[in-house]
């Protein structure tokens, strides 16, 4: 006979004691099996029997209770980005999440839109994560780091362009990307170089240091560097392209491959020869850039793997007192193709 909605709602929540009775083992054995405890030897048939009983009953361990017993969670908090990171960084963070999961951490992405600094740190601390890995979009402060540590976070890791006092600062130096792009253009004989500044909110965390690197390379090469505001839409690209001849530029570093492809198409529609009149270079080395005509020159970015960063997180969680500061998490090199 089918159950009524009221009967279904009153169904009791299965417990570890229920799993133990069905599997014919102790509650401790259930805990060891379902929490993947490696320090206790349990035969594979027993493990299989416990898992099958838990699945039959619909039982899952209570994360909060497990955290109380252990004194901390296995949660790694990743503040969710509020802007498009692009394929390269998406791949990196996907690999990071998979690697953390294999190390038995629960990865939680936290939507931090509207929060900043100490306010964000307090919000993250409420979840009692064992580790926080921040991209740098939220400006962590020493006070925020201390709040997180007092709440039980054993590892606070910042991937921001600058060091954060009290946190393990794994610096991704975006300025190297801009410097590499402009240096390549100078070596190709260009002397009046535009640098695209994306108009989309949030990208300044990448675009500002990239522009600073481009500006420094331009000063060293004694060439002109011209900032070029550009939104990622056809209308904005068309407007910039229509004014191009009056700007007196012979090259452009277009922030990344997406913006480079957008602008290059607009310039071609204005009849501007690439690379004859204007050389174009992007960054990220996307496959689509190699399929264009002319093929897009770019900056290839070498990053540490997400797996390696996950291992760093795990090591710091296990030994919070271990001093760790790695400044070179990425490198950059120009890839010359037909557009420059």
XYZ file of C-alpha atoms in Angstrom:
340
model
C 0.000 0.000 0.000
C 1.426 3.431 -0.895
C 2.265 5.892 1.873
C 0.325 9.087 2.365
C 2.266 12.417 2.414
C 1.766 12.545 6.190
C 3.251 9.068 6.679
C 6.231 9.945 4.476
C 6.872 13.152 6.423
C 6.795 11.231 9.711
C 9.347 8.663 8.555
C 12.206 8.613 11.081
C 15.673 9.734 10.043
C 18.008 6.715 9.892
C 20.883 6.708 12.381
C 24.246 4.998 12.575
C 22.688 2.620 15.115
C 20.198 1.523 12.430
C 23.050 0.914 9.990
C 24.964 -1.054 12.644
C 21.974 -3.317 13.367
C 21.315 -3.990 9.676
C 24.989 -4.678 8.935
C 25.531 -6.690 12.123
C 28.445 -4.547 13.341
C 29.138 -1.979 16.053
C 28.398 1.746 15.694
C 32.133 2.373 15.928
C 32.697 0.179 12.881
C 30.031 2.105 10.983
C 31.802 5.351 11.881
C 35.207 4.017 10.818
C 33.893 2.801 7.465
C 31.775 5.806 6.500
C 34.411 8.312 7.641
C 37.148 6.463 5.706
C 39.260 6.068 8.837
C 42.550 4.558 7.713
C 44.041 3.967 11.170
C 41.656 1.060 11.896
C 41.890 -2.174 9.901
C 38.487 -3.385 8.726
C 38.004 -6.206 6.214
C 36.658 -5.370 2.786
C 33.560 -7.630 3.186
C 32.655 -5.726 6.388
C 33.185 -2.379 4.687
C 30.973 -3.461 1.808
C 28.261 -4.683 4.202
C 28.249 -1.336 6.054
C 28.066 0.679 2.843
C 25.241 -1.460 1.488
C 23.285 -1.091 4.749
C 23.781 2.692 4.722
C 22.628 2.877 1.108
C 19.566 0.710 1.781
C 18.531 2.906 4.721
C 19.402 6.172 3.021
C 21.831 7.052 5.825
C 24.585 9.661 5.466
C 26.951 10.817 8.244
C 26.082 14.059 10.026
C 28.792 16.541 9.050
C 28.246 18.826 12.053
C 28.438 15.933 14.515
C 31.571 14.616 12.860
C 33.118 18.078 13.074
C 32.336 18.319 16.805
C 34.075 15.003 17.426
C 37.106 15.952 15.361
C 37.302 19.534 16.643
C 37.188 20.946 13.107
C 35.450 20.484 9.759
C 36.926 19.076 6.566
C 35.501 22.031 4.664
C 37.660 24.105 2.332
C 35.926 27.374 1.470
C 36.501 28.917 -1.958
C 34.938 32.378 -2.299
C 33.105 32.291 -5.638
C 34.347 34.768 -8.222
C 31.845 37.414 -9.313
C 33.467 37.801 -12.733
C 34.466 35.543 -15.611
C 37.822 33.912 -14.932
C 38.281 32.497 -18.408
C 38.992 28.890 -19.463
C 42.531 28.769 -18.036
C 41.515 29.665 -14.490
C 38.318 27.598 -14.639
C 40.420 24.553 -15.484
C 42.798 25.359 -12.621
C 40.013 25.686 -10.029
C 38.189 22.599 -11.287
C 41.378 20.595 -10.863
C 41.861 22.112 -7.394
C 38.371 21.041 -6.326
C 38.792 17.501 -7.639
C 42.165 17.167 -5.904
C 40.792 18.440 -2.580
C 37.898 15.996 -2.836
C 40.327 13.114 -3.339
C 42.082 14.260 -0.142
C 38.711 13.892 1.663
C 37.890 17.598 1.929
C 34.464 19.055 1.266
C 34.766 22.047 -1.074
C 32.225 24.835 -0.638
C 32.020 27.821 -2.965
C 30.782 30.878 -1.078
C 28.987 33.661 -2.937
C 30.674 36.759 -1.514
C 28.986 39.350 -3.723
C 28.457 42.526 -1.695
C 30.918 41.509 1.009
C 34.417 42.840 1.411
C 37.340 42.718 3.786
C 36.581 41.892 7.400
C 32.840 41.521 6.722
C 33.536 38.705 4.260
C 35.969 37.036 6.662
C 33.343 37.013 9.417
C 30.774 35.497 7.047
C 33.211 32.768 6.011
C 34.154 32.106 9.642
C 30.529 31.307 10.489
C 30.844 28.091 8.479
C 33.939 27.038 10.463
C 36.041 25.978 7.448
C 39.318 24.200 8.099
C 40.833 26.193 5.209
C 40.053 29.210 3.028
C 41.572 29.665 -0.429
C 40.880 33.208 -1.642
C 41.486 34.353 -5.210
C 42.055 37.871 -3.964
C 38.812 39.428 -5.193
C 37.877 40.109 -1.567
C 40.519 42.241 0.128
C 41.592 40.137 3.096
C 43.124 42.082 5.979
C 45.311 40.864 8.861
C 42.243 41.266 11.123
C 40.162 39.132 8.758
C 42.831 36.434 8.691
C 42.920 36.436 12.498
C 39.100 36.117 12.636
C 39.256 33.051 10.414
C 42.034 31.451 12.445
C 40.190 32.036 15.715
C 37.134 30.323 14.235
C 39.223 27.210 13.579
C 40.686 27.753 10.117
C 44.074 26.074 10.072
C 45.003 27.410 6.640
C 44.177 30.815 5.158
C 45.676 30.970 1.683
C 45.540 34.019 -0.541
C 46.178 33.917 -4.285
C 46.146 37.715 -4.504
C 48.816 39.662 -6.400
C 50.128 40.995 -3.061
C 51.069 39.398 0.234
C 48.445 39.383 3.014
C 49.854 39.579 6.547
C 49.101 36.428 8.526
C 47.999 34.393 5.493
C 49.963 32.045 3.310
C 50.348 34.250 0.247
C 50.779 32.307 -2.980
C 51.250 35.171 -5.384
C 50.139 34.989 -9.009
C 52.025 37.905 -10.524
C 49.713 39.112 -13.291
C 52.070 41.988 -14.121
C 54.382 39.476 -15.787
C 51.696 38.800 -18.421
C 51.485 42.456 -19.467
C 55.256 42.852 -19.405
C 55.743 39.778 -21.578
C 53.184 40.943 -24.164
C 54.602 44.450 -24.545
C 58.197 43.209 -24.598
C 57.252 40.932 -27.495
C 55.703 43.846 -29.409
C 58.779 46.013 -28.813
C 60.992 43.217 -30.098
C 58.841 43.139 -33.234
C 59.657 46.819 -33.797
C 56.456 48.416 -32.463
C 56.693 51.799 -30.760
C 53.126 53.044 -30.176
C 51.303 50.367 -28.225
C 47.730 50.335 -26.966
C 46.804 48.263 -23.899
C 43.171 47.189 -23.513
C 41.562 47.880 -20.117
C 38.416 45.702 -19.782
C 35.295 47.562 -18.733
C 33.741 44.577 -16.926
C 33.572 44.840 -13.134
C 35.866 42.507 -11.238
C 38.459 42.091 -13.979
C 40.518 44.926 -12.512
C 42.098 42.320 -10.209
C 43.795 40.989 -13.328
C 43.815 43.958 -15.697
C 45.388 46.521 -13.353
C 48.558 44.515 -12.627
C 48.746 43.466 -16.274
C 48.592 47.113 -17.344
C 51.245 48.021 -14.765
C 53.516 45.320 -16.183
C 52.874 46.624 -19.701
C 53.607 50.185 -18.589
C 56.922 49.167 -16.984
C 57.988 47.250 -20.098
C 57.065 50.248 -22.238
C 59.109 52.610 -20.066
C 62.103 50.271 -20.231
C 61.795 50.082 -24.024
C 61.182 53.836 -24.385
C 57.906 53.341 -26.250
C 54.478 54.909 -25.903
C 51.839 53.008 -23.914
C 48.204 54.062 -24.400
C 45.381 52.661 -22.190
C 42.315 51.638 -24.209
C 39.035 51.117 -22.296
C 37.003 48.351 -23.968
C 33.846 46.494 -22.962
C 33.359 42.944 -24.143
C 30.722 43.625 -26.787
C 30.684 44.322 -30.513
C 29.472 47.909 -30.155
C 32.387 48.890 -27.927
C 34.898 47.138 -30.191
C 33.416 48.771 -33.286
C 33.618 52.209 -31.667
C 37.278 51.743 -30.770
C 38.109 50.395 -34.231
C 36.416 53.341 -35.979
C 38.647 55.741 -34.043
C 41.791 53.646 -34.495
C 43.512 55.578 -37.271
C 43.345 58.762 -35.217
C 45.088 57.093 -32.256
C 48.369 56.615 -34.106
C 48.965 53.125 -32.687
C 50.931 50.391 -34.445
C 50.230 47.592 -31.951
C 47.837 46.514 -29.217
C 48.063 44.164 -26.260
C 44.394 43.283 -25.791
C 44.367 41.950 -22.175
C 43.524 38.344 -23.162
C 42.657 36.269 -26.226
C 38.916 36.903 -25.940
C 39.324 40.678 -26.096
C 42.047 40.324 -28.739
C 39.768 38.307 -31.025
C 36.901 40.759 -30.495
C 39.049 43.787 -31.310
C 40.933 42.138 -34.163
C 37.680 41.375 -35.971
C 36.499 44.972 -35.515
C 39.815 46.344 -36.815
C 39.647 44.087 -39.875
C 36.144 45.304 -40.622
C 37.540 48.871 -40.603
C 40.053 47.798 -43.244
C 43.059 47.879 -40.930
C 45.682 45.335 -41.963
C 46.918 42.984 -39.250
C 49.803 42.848 -38.624
C 50.858 45.300 -41.350
C 49.278 48.392 -39.816
C 48.614 47.067 -36.323
C 50.109 44.081 -34.496
C 47.793 42.288 -32.052
C 48.646 40.045 -29.097
C 46.380 38.485 -26.461
C 46.983 36.191 -23.494
C 45.901 32.716 -22.273
C 46.806 30.832 -25.487
C 43.289 29.641 -26.300
C 42.765 27.090 -29.068
C 40.367 29.403 -30.914
C 43.156 31.957 -31.346
C 45.151 29.441 -33.364
C 42.218 28.941 -35.722
C 41.882 32.611 -36.663
C 43.363 34.164 -39.776
C 45.801 35.627 -39.095
C 46.631 33.299 -36.224
C 46.650 35.179 -32.933
C 49.899 35.853 -31.099
C 49.453 35.377 -27.378
C 51.048 35.046 -23.969
C 51.089 31.466 -22.738
C 50.609 31.309 -18.968
C 52.260 28.502 -17.025
C 50.450 27.906 -13.722
C 50.957 25.457 -10.895
C 48.485 22.610 -11.084
C 45.360 22.523 -8.964
C 46.635 19.213 -7.597
C 49.793 20.873 -6.278
C 47.809 23.651 -4.605
C 45.528 21.038 -3.003
C 48.610 19.314 -1.586
C 49.789 22.657 -0.196
C 46.399 23.196 1.467
C 46.521 19.713 2.987
C 50.083 20.207 4.248
C 49.230 23.514 5.920
C 46.089 22.019 7.506
C 48.178 19.208 8.955
C 50.915 21.567 10.167
C 49.476 25.100 10.594
C 52.725 26.374 12.077
C 54.689 25.573 8.949
C 55.897 28.808 7.318
C 54.926 28.849 3.677
C 55.212 31.621 1.141
C 55.505 30.884 -2.578
C 55.657 33.936 -4.815
C 55.934 32.377 -8.251
C 52.782 30.402 -8.931
C 52.764 31.319 -12.599
C 55.096 32.209 -15.405
C 54.497 33.768 -18.819
C 56.054 33.519 -22.267
C 55.117 35.103 -25.571
C 53.982 32.882 -28.438
C 54.635 34.557 -31.771
C 52.104 33.906 -34.535
C 50.879 35.763 -37.604
C 49.013 38.647 -35.886
C 52.228 40.289 -34.656
